[in-house]
mmCIF file of C-alpha atoms and ligand atoms in Angstrom:
data_model
loop_
_atom_site.group_PDB
_atom_site.id
_atom_site.type_symbol
_atom_site.label_atom_id
_atom_site.label_comp_id
_atom_site.label_asym_id
_atom_site.label_seq_id
_atom_site.Cartn_x
_atom_site.Cartn_y
_atom_site.Cartn_z
ATOM 1 C CA MET I 1 19.014 -5.467 -39.664
ATOM 2 C CA PRO I 2 16.069 -6.313 -36.880
ATOM 3 C CA GLY I 3 17.205 -4.959 -32.866
ATOM 4 C CA PHE I 4 16.637 -8.444 -31.792
ATOM 5 C CA ASP I 5 17.499 -11.396 -32.731
ATOM 6 C CA PHE I 6 15.175 -14.257 -33.682
ATOM 7 C CA GLY I 7 14.921 -17.202 -32.407
ATOM 8 C CA ILE I 8 12.006 -19.015 -33.285
ATOM 9 C CA SER I 9 9.813 -18.819 -35.927
ATOM 10 C CA LYS I 10 6.063 -18.667 -36.083
ATOM 11 C CA GLU I 11 5.546 -21.232 -38.855
ATOM 12 C CA GLU I 12 6.194 -23.810 -35.268
ATOM 13 C CA PRO I 13 3.567 -25.971 -34.977
ATOM 14 C CA MET I 14 1.445 -24.357 -32.784
ATOM 15 C CA ALA I 15 1.177 -21.281 -35.756
ATOM 16 C CA LEU I 16 -2.474 -21.742 -34.618
ATOM 17 C CA SER I 17 -3.197 -20.672 -31.561
ATOM 18 C CA PRO I 18 -3.264 -18.040 -29.314
ATOM 19 C CA SER I 19 -0.009 -16.398 -28.836
ATOM 20 C CA VAL I 20 1.101 -14.608 -26.502
ATOM 21 C CA LEU I 21 4.885 -12.537 -26.058
ATOM 22 C CA VAL I 22 6.283 -13.340 -22.608
ATOM 23 C CA THR I 23 9.230 -9.805 -22.201
ATOM 24 C CA GLY I 24 11.173 -11.107 -19.356
ATOM 25 C CA ALA I 25 11.088 -14.920 -20.027
ATOM 26 C CA THR I 26 14.667 -14.892 -18.569
ATOM 27 C CA GLY I 27 13.810 -14.209 -14.862
ATOM 28 C CA LEU I 28 11.773 -15.485 -12.010
ATOM 29 C CA LEU I 29 8.438 -14.593 -13.176
ATOM 30 C CA GLY I 30 8.592 -14.778 -17.370
ATOM 31 C CA ARG I 31 10.363 -18.766 -16.081
ATOM 32 C CA ALA I 32 6.755 -19.679 -14.960
ATOM 33 C CA VAL I 33 4.741 -17.588 -17.062
ATOM 34 C CA TYR I 34 6.024 -19.031 -20.214
ATOM 35 C CA ARG I 35 5.205 -21.771 -18.661
ATOM 36 C CA GLU I 36 2.087 -22.344 -17.711
ATOM 37 C CA PHE I 37 0.616 -20.688 -21.360
ATOM 38 C CA GLN I 38 3.648 -23.434 -23.409
ATOM 39 C CA LYS I 39 1.620 -25.893 -21.297
ATOM 40 C CA SER I 40 -2.129 -24.711 -21.498
ATOM 41 C CA GLY I 41 -0.683 -25.698 -25.618
ATOM 42 C CA TRP I 42 -0.083 -21.560 -26.582
ATOM 43 C CA PHE I 43 2.729 -20.563 -29.117
ATOM 44 C CA VAL I 44 5.094 -18.821 -26.998
ATOM 45 C CA ILE I 45 7.272 -16.094 -27.658
ATOM 46 C CA GLY I 46 10.214 -14.957 -23.772
ATOM 47 C CA THR I 47 11.760 -12.148 -24.324
ATOM 48 C CA GLY I 48 15.505 -12.534 -22.433
ATOM 49 C CA TYR I 49 17.812 -9.710 -22.432
ATOM 50 C CA ARG I 50 21.553 -10.224 -20.839
ATOM 51 C CA ARG I 51 20.358 -14.112 -20.108
ATOM 52 C CA THR I 52 20.159 -16.016 -23.604
ATOM 53 C CA ARG I 53 18.428 -19.396 -23.702
ATOM 54 C CA PRO I 54 18.321 -21.029 -26.411
ATOM 55 C CA ASN I 55 14.107 -20.888 -28.116
ATOM 56 C CA LEU I 56 13.944 -16.988 -26.414
ATOM 57 C CA LEU I 57 14.731 -14.246 -27.886
ATOM 58 C CA ARG I 58 17.253 -11.031 -27.775
ATOM 59 C CA CYS I 59 15.685 -7.868 -27.366
ATOM 60 C CA ASP I 60 15.820 -4.487 -25.274
ATOM 61 C CA LEU I 61 13.509 -3.182 -24.995
ATOM 62 C CA THR I 62 14.423 0.628 -23.814
ATOM 63 C CA ASP I 63 15.676 -0.179 -28.053
ATOM 64 C CA GLU I 64 12.429 1.344 -29.146
ATOM 65 C CA GLU I 65 12.813 0.524 -33.160
ATOM 66 C CA ALA I 66 14.009 -3.106 -31.370
ATOM 67 C CA VAL I 67 9.812 -2.731 -29.547
ATOM 68 C CA ARG I 68 8.295 -2.302 -32.580
ATOM 69 C CA GLY I 69 10.150 -4.861 -35.220
ATOM 70 C CA LEU I 70 9.670 -7.282 -32.898
ATOM 71 C CA LEU I 71 5.796 -6.564 -32.514
ATOM 72 C CA GLN I 72 5.085 -6.071 -37.135
ATOM 73 C CA GLU I 73 7.134 -9.587 -36.517
ATOM 74 C CA TYR I 74 5.046 -11.478 -34.229
ATOM 75 C CA LYS I 75 1.831 -9.687 -33.610
ATOM 76 C CA PRO I 76 1.555 -11.401 -30.917
ATOM 77 C CA ASP I 77 -2.085 -11.450 -29.552
ATOM 78 C CA VAL I 78 -1.278 -10.939 -25.400
ATOM 79 C CA ILE I 79 1.759 -10.048 -24.356
ATOM 80 C CA VAL I 80 2.495 -10.694 -20.605
ATOM 81 C CA HIS I 81 4.994 -8.551 -19.549
ATOM 82 C CA CYS I 82 6.766 -9.409 -17.025
ATOM 83 C CA ALA I 83 10.537 -7.655 -17.767
ATOM 84 C CA ALA I 84 11.538 -4.316 -15.480
ATOM 85 C CA GLU I 85 14.307 -4.006 -12.767
ATOM 86 C CA ARG I 86 12.325 -4.790 -9.924
ATOM 87 C CA ARG I 87 15.191 -4.878 -6.887
ATOM 88 C CA PRO I 88 14.369 -1.160 -5.330
ATOM 89 C CA ASP I 89 17.747 0.001 -4.666
ATOM 90 C CA VAL I 90 19.670 -1.242 -8.256
ATOM 91 C CA VAL I 91 16.931 1.573 -8.847
ATOM 92 C CA ASP I 92 17.812 4.695 -6.143
ATOM 93 C CA ARG I 93 21.624 3.928 -7.923
ATOM 94 C CA HIS I 94 21.131 3.136 -11.282
ATOM 95 C CA THR I 95 17.474 5.616 -11.966
ATOM 96 C CA GLN I 96 17.389 6.339 -15.689
ATOM 97 C CA ALA I 97 18.170 2.870 -16.828
ATOM 98 C CA ALA I 98 15.627 1.545 -14.715
ATOM 99 C CA ILE I 99 13.127 4.250 -15.615
ATOM 100 C CA ASN I 100 14.332 3.848 -19.203
ATOM 101 C CA LEU I 101 13.197 0.544 -18.609
ATOM 102 C CA ASN I 102 10.434 0.282 -16.174
ATOM 103 C CA VAL I 103 8.509 3.393 -17.936
ATOM 104 C CA HIS I 104 9.929 4.297 -21.153
ATOM 105 C CA ALA I 105 9.677 0.431 -22.486
ATOM 106 C CA THR I 106 6.146 -0.110 -21.041
ATOM 107 C CA SER I 107 4.929 3.135 -23.388
ATOM 108 C CA THR I 108 6.593 1.937 -26.313
ATOM 109 C CA LEU I 109 5.605 -2.334 -25.668
ATOM 110 C CA ALA I 110 2.105 0.045 -24.995
ATOM 111 C CA ARG I 111 1.141 1.469 -27.792
ATOM 112 C CA GLU I 112 2.936 -1.179 -30.565
ATOM 113 C CA ALA I 113 0.458 -3.210 -29.152
ATOM 114 C CA ALA I 114 -1.776 -1.181 -30.090
ATOM 115 C CA ALA I 115 -0.244 -1.014 -33.233
ATOM 116 C CA CYS I 116 -1.083 -4.513 -33.556
ATOM 117 C CA GLY I 117 -4.443 -5.444 -31.608
ATOM 118 C CA SER I 118 -2.184 -6.950 -28.387
ATOM 119 C CA LEU I 119 -4.120 -7.585 -25.419
ATOM 120 C CA LEU I 120 -1.080 -6.518 -23.070
ATOM 121 C CA LEU I 121 -1.018 -7.221 -19.388
ATOM 122 C CA TYR I 122 1.882 -5.679 -17.763
ATOM 123 C CA ILE I 123 3.197 -7.230 -13.990
ATOM 124 C CA SER I 124 3.033 -4.795 -11.883
ATOM 125 C CA THR I 125 3.746 -4.871 -7.723
ATOM 126 C CA ASP I 126 2.004 -3.986 -4.443
ATOM 127 C CA TYR I 127 4.839 -1.209 -3.429
ATOM 128 C CA VAL I 128 2.341 1.319 -4.906
ATOM 129 C CA PHE I 129 0.463 1.853 -2.157
ATOM 130 C CA ASP I 130 2.783 3.160 1.018
ATOM 131 C CA GLY I 131 1.979 -0.126 3.380
ATOM 132 C CA ARG I 132 0.569 2.471 5.641
ATOM 133 C CA ASN I 133 -3.896 1.987 5.820
ATOM 134 C CA PRO I 134 -3.776 -2.333 4.559
ATOM 135 C CA PRO I 135 -5.460 -2.946 3.113
ATOM 136 C CA TYR I 136 -5.642 -2.039 -0.764
ATOM 137 C CA GLY I 137 -8.115 -2.470 -3.504
ATOM 138 C CA GLU I 138 -7.568 -1.969 -6.904
ATOM 139 C CA ASP I 139 -9.898 2.089 -7.489
ATOM 140 C CA ASP I 140 -7.275 2.473 -3.787
ATOM 141 C CA GLY I 141 -5.065 6.007 -4.089
ATOM 142 C CA PRO I 142 -2.204 4.910 -4.716
ATOM 143 C CA ASN I 143 1.507 6.826 -3.101
ATOM 144 C CA PRO I 144 5.075 4.817 -3.644
ATOM 145 C CA LEU I 145 7.277 5.050 -1.109
ATOM 146 C CA ASN I 146 10.677 4.678 -2.858
ATOM 147 C CA VAL I 147 11.876 5.082 -6.596
ATOM 148 C CA TYR I 148 10.903 2.083 -7.550
ATOM 149 C CA GLY I 149 7.291 2.154 -6.639
ATOM 150 C CA ARG I 150 7.326 5.378 -8.951
ATOM 151 C CA SER I 151 8.418 4.084 -11.731
ATOM 152 C CA LYS I 152 6.080 0.648 -12.159
ATOM 153 C CA LEU I 153 2.460 3.415 -11.174
ATOM 154 C CA GLU I 154 4.184 4.916 -13.837
ATOM 155 C CA GLY I 155 4.551 2.377 -15.641
ATOM 156 C CA GLU I 156 0.583 1.248 -15.226
ATOM 157 C CA ARG I 157 -0.349 3.936 -16.416
ATOM 158 C CA GLU I 158 2.120 4.362 -19.799
ATOM 159 C CA ALA I 159 -0.433 1.194 -20.893
ATOM 160 C CA LEU I 160 -3.254 1.778 -19.956
ATOM 161 C CA ARG I 161 -2.177 5.344 -21.248
ATOM 162 C CA HIS I 162 -1.819 3.595 -24.587
ATOM 163 C CA CYS I 163 -3.171 -0.290 -25.489
ATOM 164 C CA PRO I 164 -6.571 0.106 -24.492
ATOM 165 C CA GLY I 165 -8.432 -2.786 -23.296
ATOM 166 C CA ALA I 166 -5.129 -2.733 -21.313
ATOM 167 C CA LEU I 167 -4.863 -5.024 -18.050
ATOM 168 C CA VAL I 168 -2.763 -4.293 -14.872
ATOM 169 C CA LEU I 169 -2.039 -7.408 -12.453
ATOM 170 C CA ARG I 170 -0.265 -6.051 -8.992
ATOM 171 C CA VAL I 171 1.090 -8.363 -6.723
ATOM 172 C CA PRO I 172 3.606 -9.081 -3.529
ATOM 173 C CA ILE I 173 7.403 -10.573 -3.010
ATOM 174 C CA LEU I 174 7.672 -13.246 -5.795
ATOM 175 C CA PHE I 175 8.922 -16.869 -4.954
ATOM 176 C CA GLY I 176 9.210 -19.822 -6.960
ATOM 177 C CA GLU I 177 12.007 -21.539 -9.185
ATOM 178 C CA VAL I 178 14.984 -19.937 -8.312
ATOM 179 C CA GLU I 179 18.403 -20.484 -10.352
ATOM 180 C CA SER I 180 20.073 -18.999 -7.365
ATOM 181 C CA ALA I 181 18.917 -18.746 -3.704
ATOM 182 C CA SER I 182 19.510 -15.402 -4.040
ATOM 183 C CA GLU I 183 16.461 -14.754 -7.610
ATOM 184 C CA SER I 184 14.806 -13.514 -4.700
ATOM 185 C CA ALA I 185 14.281 -11.786 -2.032
ATOM 186 C CA VAL I 186 12.386 -15.032 -0.280
ATOM 187 C CA THR I 187 14.799 -17.600 -1.637
ATOM 188 C CA VAL I 188 17.716 -15.798 0.126
ATOM 189 C CA LEU I 189 15.921 -16.505 3.571
ATOM 190 C CA TRP I 190 17.411 -19.856 3.083
ATOM 191 C CA LEU I 191 21.399 -19.153 2.847
ATOM 192 C CA LYS I 192 20.500 -17.150 6.508
ATOM 193 C CA VAL I 193 18.458 -20.373 7.116
ATOM 194 C CA GLN I 194 21.309 -23.204 6.608
ATOM 195 C CA GLU I 195 23.654 -20.305 8.478
ATOM 196 C CA SER I 196 22.605 -22.590 12.297
ATOM 197 C CA ALA I 197 26.469 -20.875 13.757
ATOM 198 C CA GLU I 198 26.126 -18.320 13.845
ATOM 199 C CA SER I 199 23.100 -16.119 15.254
ATOM 200 C CA CYS I 200 21.298 -13.937 12.432
ATOM 201 C CA THR I 201 18.606 -10.961 12.788
ATOM 202 C CA LEU I 202 15.825 -10.657 10.286
ATOM 203 C CA ASP I 203 12.987 -8.059 9.340
ATOM 204 C CA HIS I 204 9.716 -8.763 12.264
ATOM 205 C CA CYS I 205 8.637 -5.437 11.723
ATOM 206 C CA GLN I 206 7.750 -4.976 7.874
ATOM 207 C CA GLN I 207 4.297 -7.628 6.517
ATOM 208 C CA ARG I 208 5.082 -8.920 2.995
ATOM 209 C CA PHE I 209 2.598 -12.299 1.650
ATOM 210 C CA PRO I 210 4.892 -14.774 -0.924
ATOM 211 C CA THR I 211 3.779 -15.479 -3.815
ATOM 212 C CA ASP I 212 4.643 -18.600 -6.126
ATOM 213 C CA THR I 213 5.344 -17.390 -9.258
ATOM 214 C CA ARG I 214 3.309 -20.831 -10.644
ATOM 215 C CA ASP I 215 -0.015 -19.025 -8.862
ATOM 216 C CA VAL I 216 0.751 -15.853 -10.543
ATOM 217 C CA ALA I 217 0.962 -17.506 -14.348
ATOM 218 C CA ALA I 218 -1.907 -19.185 -13.889
ATOM 219 C CA VAL I 219 -3.690 -15.586 -12.642
ATOM 220 C CA CYS I 220 -2.142 -14.496 -16.233
ATOM 221 C CA ARG I 221 -2.977 -17.408 -18.453
ATOM 222 C CA LYS I 222 -6.927 -16.608 -16.841
ATOM 223 C CA LEU I 223 -6.039 -13.064 -16.803
ATOM 224 C CA ALA I 224 -5.518 -13.313 -20.378
ATOM 225 C CA GLU I 225 -7.650 -15.870 -21.940
ATOM 226 C CA ARG I 226 -11.008 -14.343 -20.137
ATOM 227 C CA ALA I 227 -9.593 -10.689 -21.374
ATOM 228 C CA ARG I 228 -9.900 -11.545 -25.598
ATOM 229 C CA GLN I 229 -13.386 -12.684 -24.244
ATOM 230 C CA ASP I 230 -15.080 -10.457 -22.514
ATOM 231 C CA PRO I 231 -14.000 -6.938 -23.014
ATOM 232 C CA SER I 232 -15.059 -5.577 -19.986
ATOM 233 C CA VAL I 233 -12.367 -7.184 -18.456
ATOM 234 C CA ARG I 234 -9.184 -4.805 -18.058
ATOM 235 C CA GLY I 235 -8.089 -2.779 -16.119
ATOM 236 C CA VAL I 236 -6.186 -2.668 -12.995
ATOM 237 C CA PHE I 237 -6.176 -6.207 -10.884
ATOM 238 C CA HIS I 238 -4.916 -7.257 -7.662
ATOM 239 C CA PHE I 239 -3.289 -11.213 -6.683
ATOM 240 C CA SER I 240 -1.518 -12.694 -3.226
ATOM 241 C CA ALA I 241 -1.055 -14.716 -1.500
ATOM 242 C CA LYS I 242 -2.897 -15.251 2.262
ATOM 243 C CA GLU I 243 -0.438 -16.415 4.189
ATOM 244 C CA GLN I 244 1.227 -13.178 5.963
ATOM 245 C CA MET I 245 5.114 -13.087 7.071
ATOM 246 C CA THR I 246 7.224 -10.876 8.110
ATOM 247 C CA LYS I 247 11.331 -12.208 6.528
ATOM 248 C CA TYR I 248 11.494 -13.434 10.228
ATOM 249 C CA GLU I 249 8.659 -15.581 10.685
ATOM 250 C CA MET I 250 9.301 -16.493 6.493
ATOM 251 C CA ALA I 251 13.196 -18.324 7.746
ATOM 252 C CA VAL I 252 11.507 -19.982 10.436
ATOM 253 C CA ALA I 253 8.850 -21.967 7.654
ATOM 254 C CA ILE I 254 11.871 -22.711 5.647
ATOM 255 C CA ALA I 255 13.279 -24.183 8.569
ATOM 256 C CA GLN I 256 10.546 -26.164 9.476
ATOM 257 C CA ALA I 257 10.812 -27.114 5.815
ATOM 258 C CA PHE I 258 12.990 -29.158 5.708
ATOM 259 C CA ASN I 259 13.942 -29.790 9.274
ATOM 260 C CA LEU I 260 17.125 -27.596 10.580
ATOM 261 C CA PRO I 261 17.641 -25.728 13.174
ATOM 262 C CA SER I 262 15.479 -21.812 13.510
ATOM 263 C CA ASN I 263 17.771 -21.290 17.260
ATOM 264 C CA HIS I 264 19.825 -19.087 15.808
ATOM 265 C CA LEU I 265 17.120 -16.068 13.482
ATOM 266 C CA ILE I 266 16.164 -13.964 15.535
ATOM 267 C CA PRO I 267 13.495 -11.359 14.574
ATOM 268 C CA LEU I 268 14.465 -7.592 14.875
ATOM 269 C CA THR I 269 11.284 -5.630 15.816
ATOM 270 C CA GLU I 270 12.406 -2.129 15.650
ATOM 271 C CA GLN I 271 13.063 -0.754 12.017
ATOM 272 C CA LEU I 272 15.917 0.288 11.377
ATOM 273 C CA PRO I 273 16.742 3.443 9.209
ATOM 274 C CA ALA I 274 17.091 2.026 5.906
ATOM 275 C CA SER I 275 17.859 4.479 2.854
ATOM 276 C CA THR I 276 15.276 2.499 0.238
ATOM 277 C CA LEU I 277 11.562 2.904 2.532
ATOM 278 C CA ARG I 278 9.334 0.232 1.949
ATOM 279 C CA PRO I 279 5.956 -0.319 2.671
ATOM 280 C CA THR I 280 4.826 -1.351 6.220
ATOM 281 C CA ASN I 281 2.192 -3.767 4.970
ATOM 282 C CA SER I 282 0.724 -3.420 1.785
ATOM 283 C CA ARG I 283 -1.655 -6.691 1.585
ATOM 284 C CA LEU I 284 -3.442 -6.675 -1.341
ATOM 285 C CA ASN I 285 -7.259 -7.138 -1.266
ATOM 286 C CA CYS I 286 -8.145 -9.261 -4.067
ATOM 287 C CA SER I 287 -11.744 -9.287 -5.223
ATOM 288 C CA ARG I 288 -11.716 -7.800 -8.150
ATOM 289 C CA LEU I 289 -10.415 -11.258 -10.097
ATOM 290 C CA GLU I 290 -12.141 -13.400 -7.208
ATOM 291 C CA LEU I 291 -15.546 -11.920 -7.779
ATOM 292 C CA LEU I 292 -14.817 -12.902 -11.701
ATOM 293 C CA ASN I 293 -13.237 -15.868 -10.619
ATOM 294 C CA LEU I 294 -10.460 -16.010 -12.621
ATOM 295 C CA SER I 295 -8.653 -16.514 -9.378
ATOM 296 C CA VAL I 296 -6.671 -19.172 -7.922
ATOM 297 C CA GLN I 297 -5.693 -20.683 -4.475
ATOM 298 C CA PRO I 298 -1.974 -19.752 -3.487
ATOM 299 C CA ARG I 299 -0.177 -23.253 -3.098
ATOM 300 C CA PRO I 300 1.065 -23.062 1.245
ATOM 301 C CA PHE I 301 3.805 -21.404 1.604
ATOM 302 C CA THR I 302 5.513 -24.540 3.130
ATOM 303 C CA SER I 303 5.358 -26.709 0.064
ATOM 304 C CA ALA I 304 5.834 -24.456 -2.152
ATOM 305 C CA ILE I 305 9.195 -22.934 -0.128
ATOM 306 C CA ALA I 306 10.111 -26.810 -0.387
ATOM 307 C CA ASP I 307 9.595 -26.642 -4.536
ATOM 308 C CA ALA I 308 11.478 -23.989 -5.008
ATOM 309 C CA LEU I 309 15.071 -24.696 -2.451
ATOM 310 C CA TRP I 310 14.259 -28.777 -2.571
ATOM 311 C CA PRO I 311 17.490 -27.979 -5.076
ATOM 312 C CA PHE I 312 19.789 -26.142 -3.417
ATOM 313 C CA THR I 313 19.692 -28.927 0.218
ATOM 314 C CA PRO I 314 23.199 -30.482 -0.274
ATOM 315 C CA ASP I 315 22.271 -33.716 -1.734
ATOM 316 C CA LYS I 316 20.390 -31.796 -4.268
ATOM 317 C CA ARG I 317 21.872 -29.306 -5.412
ATOM 318 C CA TRP I 318 24.134 -31.871 -8.645
ATOM 319 C CA ARG I 319 20.155 -31.093 -9.768
ATOM 320 C CA GLN I 320 19.992 -27.576 -9.535
ATOM 321 C CA THR I 321 17.324 -26.490 -12.028
ATOM 322 C CA VAL I 322 18.316 -24.322 -14.931
ATOM 323 C CA PHE I 323 15.237 -22.975 -17.893
ATOM 324 C CA HIS I 324 15.324 -23.742 -21.104
HETATM 325 P P1 NAP B 401 13.306 -10.305 -12.810
HETATM 326 O O1 NAP B 401 14.028 -11.982 -12.407
HETATM 327 O O2 NAP B 401 14.674 -9.836 -12.246
HETATM 328 O O3 NAP B 401 13.326 -10.364 -14.271
HETATM 329 C C1 NAP B 401 13.250 -8.978 -15.054
HETATM 330 C C2 NAP B 401 13.279 -9.799 -16.295
HETATM 331 O O4 NAP B 401 13.697 -8.543 -17.074
HETATM 332 C C3 NAP B 401 14.816 -10.815 -17.049
HETATM 333 O O5 NAP B 401 14.573 -11.861 -17.497
HETATM 334 C C4 NAP B 401 15.963 -9.521 -17.776
HETATM 335 O O6 NAP B 401 16.196 -10.341 -19.308
HETATM 336 C C5 NAP B 401 14.926 -8.186 -18.194
HETATM 337 N N1 NAP B 401 15.351 -7.455 -18.192
HETATM 338 C C6 NAP B 401 15.551 -6.876 -17.646
HETATM 339 N N2 NAP B 401 16.524 -5.561 -18.449
HETATM 340 C C7 NAP B 401 15.867 -4.899 -20.142
HETATM 341 C C8 NAP B 401 16.269 -5.055 -21.106
HETATM 342 N N3 NAP B 401 16.866 -3.440 -21.019
HETATM 343 N N4 NAP B 401 15.233 -5.196 -22.275
HETATM 344 C C9 NAP B 401 15.014 -6.824 -22.035
HETATM 345 N N5 NAP B 401 14.601 -7.083 -21.105
HETATM 346 C C10 NAP B 401 15.352 -6.361 -19.947
HETATM 347 O O7 NAP B 401 12.435 -10.151 -12.011
HETATM 348 P P2 NAP B 401 10.643 -10.909 -11.964
HETATM 349 O O8 NAP B 401 10.815 -11.057 -9.900
HETATM 350 O O9 NAP B 401 10.516 -11.690 -13.129
HETATM 351 O O10 NAP B 401 9.865 -9.715 -12.247
HETATM 352 C C11 NAP B 401 8.822 -10.071 -12.569
HETATM 353 C C12 NAP B 401 8.042 -8.763 -12.317
HETATM 354 O O11 NAP B 401 6.731 -8.750 -11.452
HETATM 355 C C13 NAP B 401 8.589 -7.011 -12.436
HETATM 356 O O12 NAP B 401 7.760 -6.718 -13.084
HETATM 357 C C14 NAP B 401 8.208 -7.352 -11.212
HETATM 358 O O13 NAP B 401 8.050 -4.809 -11.085
HETATM 359 C C15 NAP B 401 7.124 -7.235 -10.600
HETATM 360 N N6 NAP B 401 7.351 -8.161 -8.900
HETATM 361 C C16 NAP B 401 8.366 -8.913 -9.138
HETATM 362 C C17 NAP B 401 8.395 -9.419 -7.350
HETATM 363 C C18 NAP B 401 9.415 -10.036 -6.803
HETATM 364 O O14 NAP B 401 9.305 -9.720 -5.461
HETATM 365 N N7 NAP B 401 10.258 -10.311 -7.951
HETATM 366 C C19 NAP B 401 7.067 -8.752 -6.207
HETATM 367 C C20 NAP B 401 6.174 -7.725 -6.844
HETATM 368 C C21 NAP B 401 6.323 -7.323 -8.345
HETATM 369 P P3 NAP B 401 17.804 -10.907 -18.364
HETATM 370 O O15 NAP B 401 17.901 -11.466 -16.849
HETATM 371 O O16 NAP B 401 17.562 -11.451 -19.421
HETATM 372 O O17 NAP B 401 18.453 -9.324 -18.754
#
């Protein structure tokens, strides 16, 4: 009895196309990656865990036997490993569970990928850096400030150690099509923008580079396609949008995009003590991707955030997006 639910058959029409397994395909980035490969003609196998969907497989990636069974069954050409616990405060509260997923499951996946000859693309984060000396190149020394960043760095090392030719793609804070505004740390600001009757303070110290998941997904596909042709394309890559913004600036831009008032938004210019440390500015230097012509032009923040949030405007509420 396999430890995952079969939902799709390898005999489906695109069986002759290259195949990709997307872990975390129910999540914010995984949904965009799934769609990007699918629209480019790949045979796509997506896995989720608690959020089940038609056409996706349910697989607990912390179950080694389940991972082995999954890879032996599908032997994908490429694996894009998006699944992770990416909320730093949750990682602090449930550290062992997060390490099981972010580190140990990555290790298992990397070993099994190597055994099957699959190319592994591991999604990582700018939180592997301490944010004190930006911008950060791919070879700059990581120094994560919190447990989440450390677990993702360990995950990188497991991927590279156990799977020859593995790719690591580090990305900053993400937004995109969301199932609820609170799903991403960017779209959640929509709730603050709407509460215009009350003043609201927002961080104006930490510099961020909000990046659209559709752009990251396109980079994942380009990287995978190139690496399949050229084995010298391996190791660590960075991708990021270029617009530098604090949470306060993002909220003001959201208000402007929807012609809403922003007077109630107050910039908080001093860093308050926080239980989970976060880097002040972990801007990524993305030149390695750019030199290989594997980057994409990031979408401008204002139009991309409007794409993500219009389903939540009052008259469009009935059209909230649901994947699959
Ligand atoms: P997300 O929306 O929280 O999705 C997490 C995914 O992991 C979900 O599909 C979830 O499945 C799956 N998952 C959780 N536990 C699992 C388990 N035990 N077995 C199998 N799957 C499990 O995360 P995301 O924002 O898309 O993040 C994708 C990647 O980008 C992560 O590697 C993250 O570190 C990185 N990243 C994210 C951000 C960001 O701002 N979001 C920034 C930088 C880097 P179910 O929901 O079905 O349980």
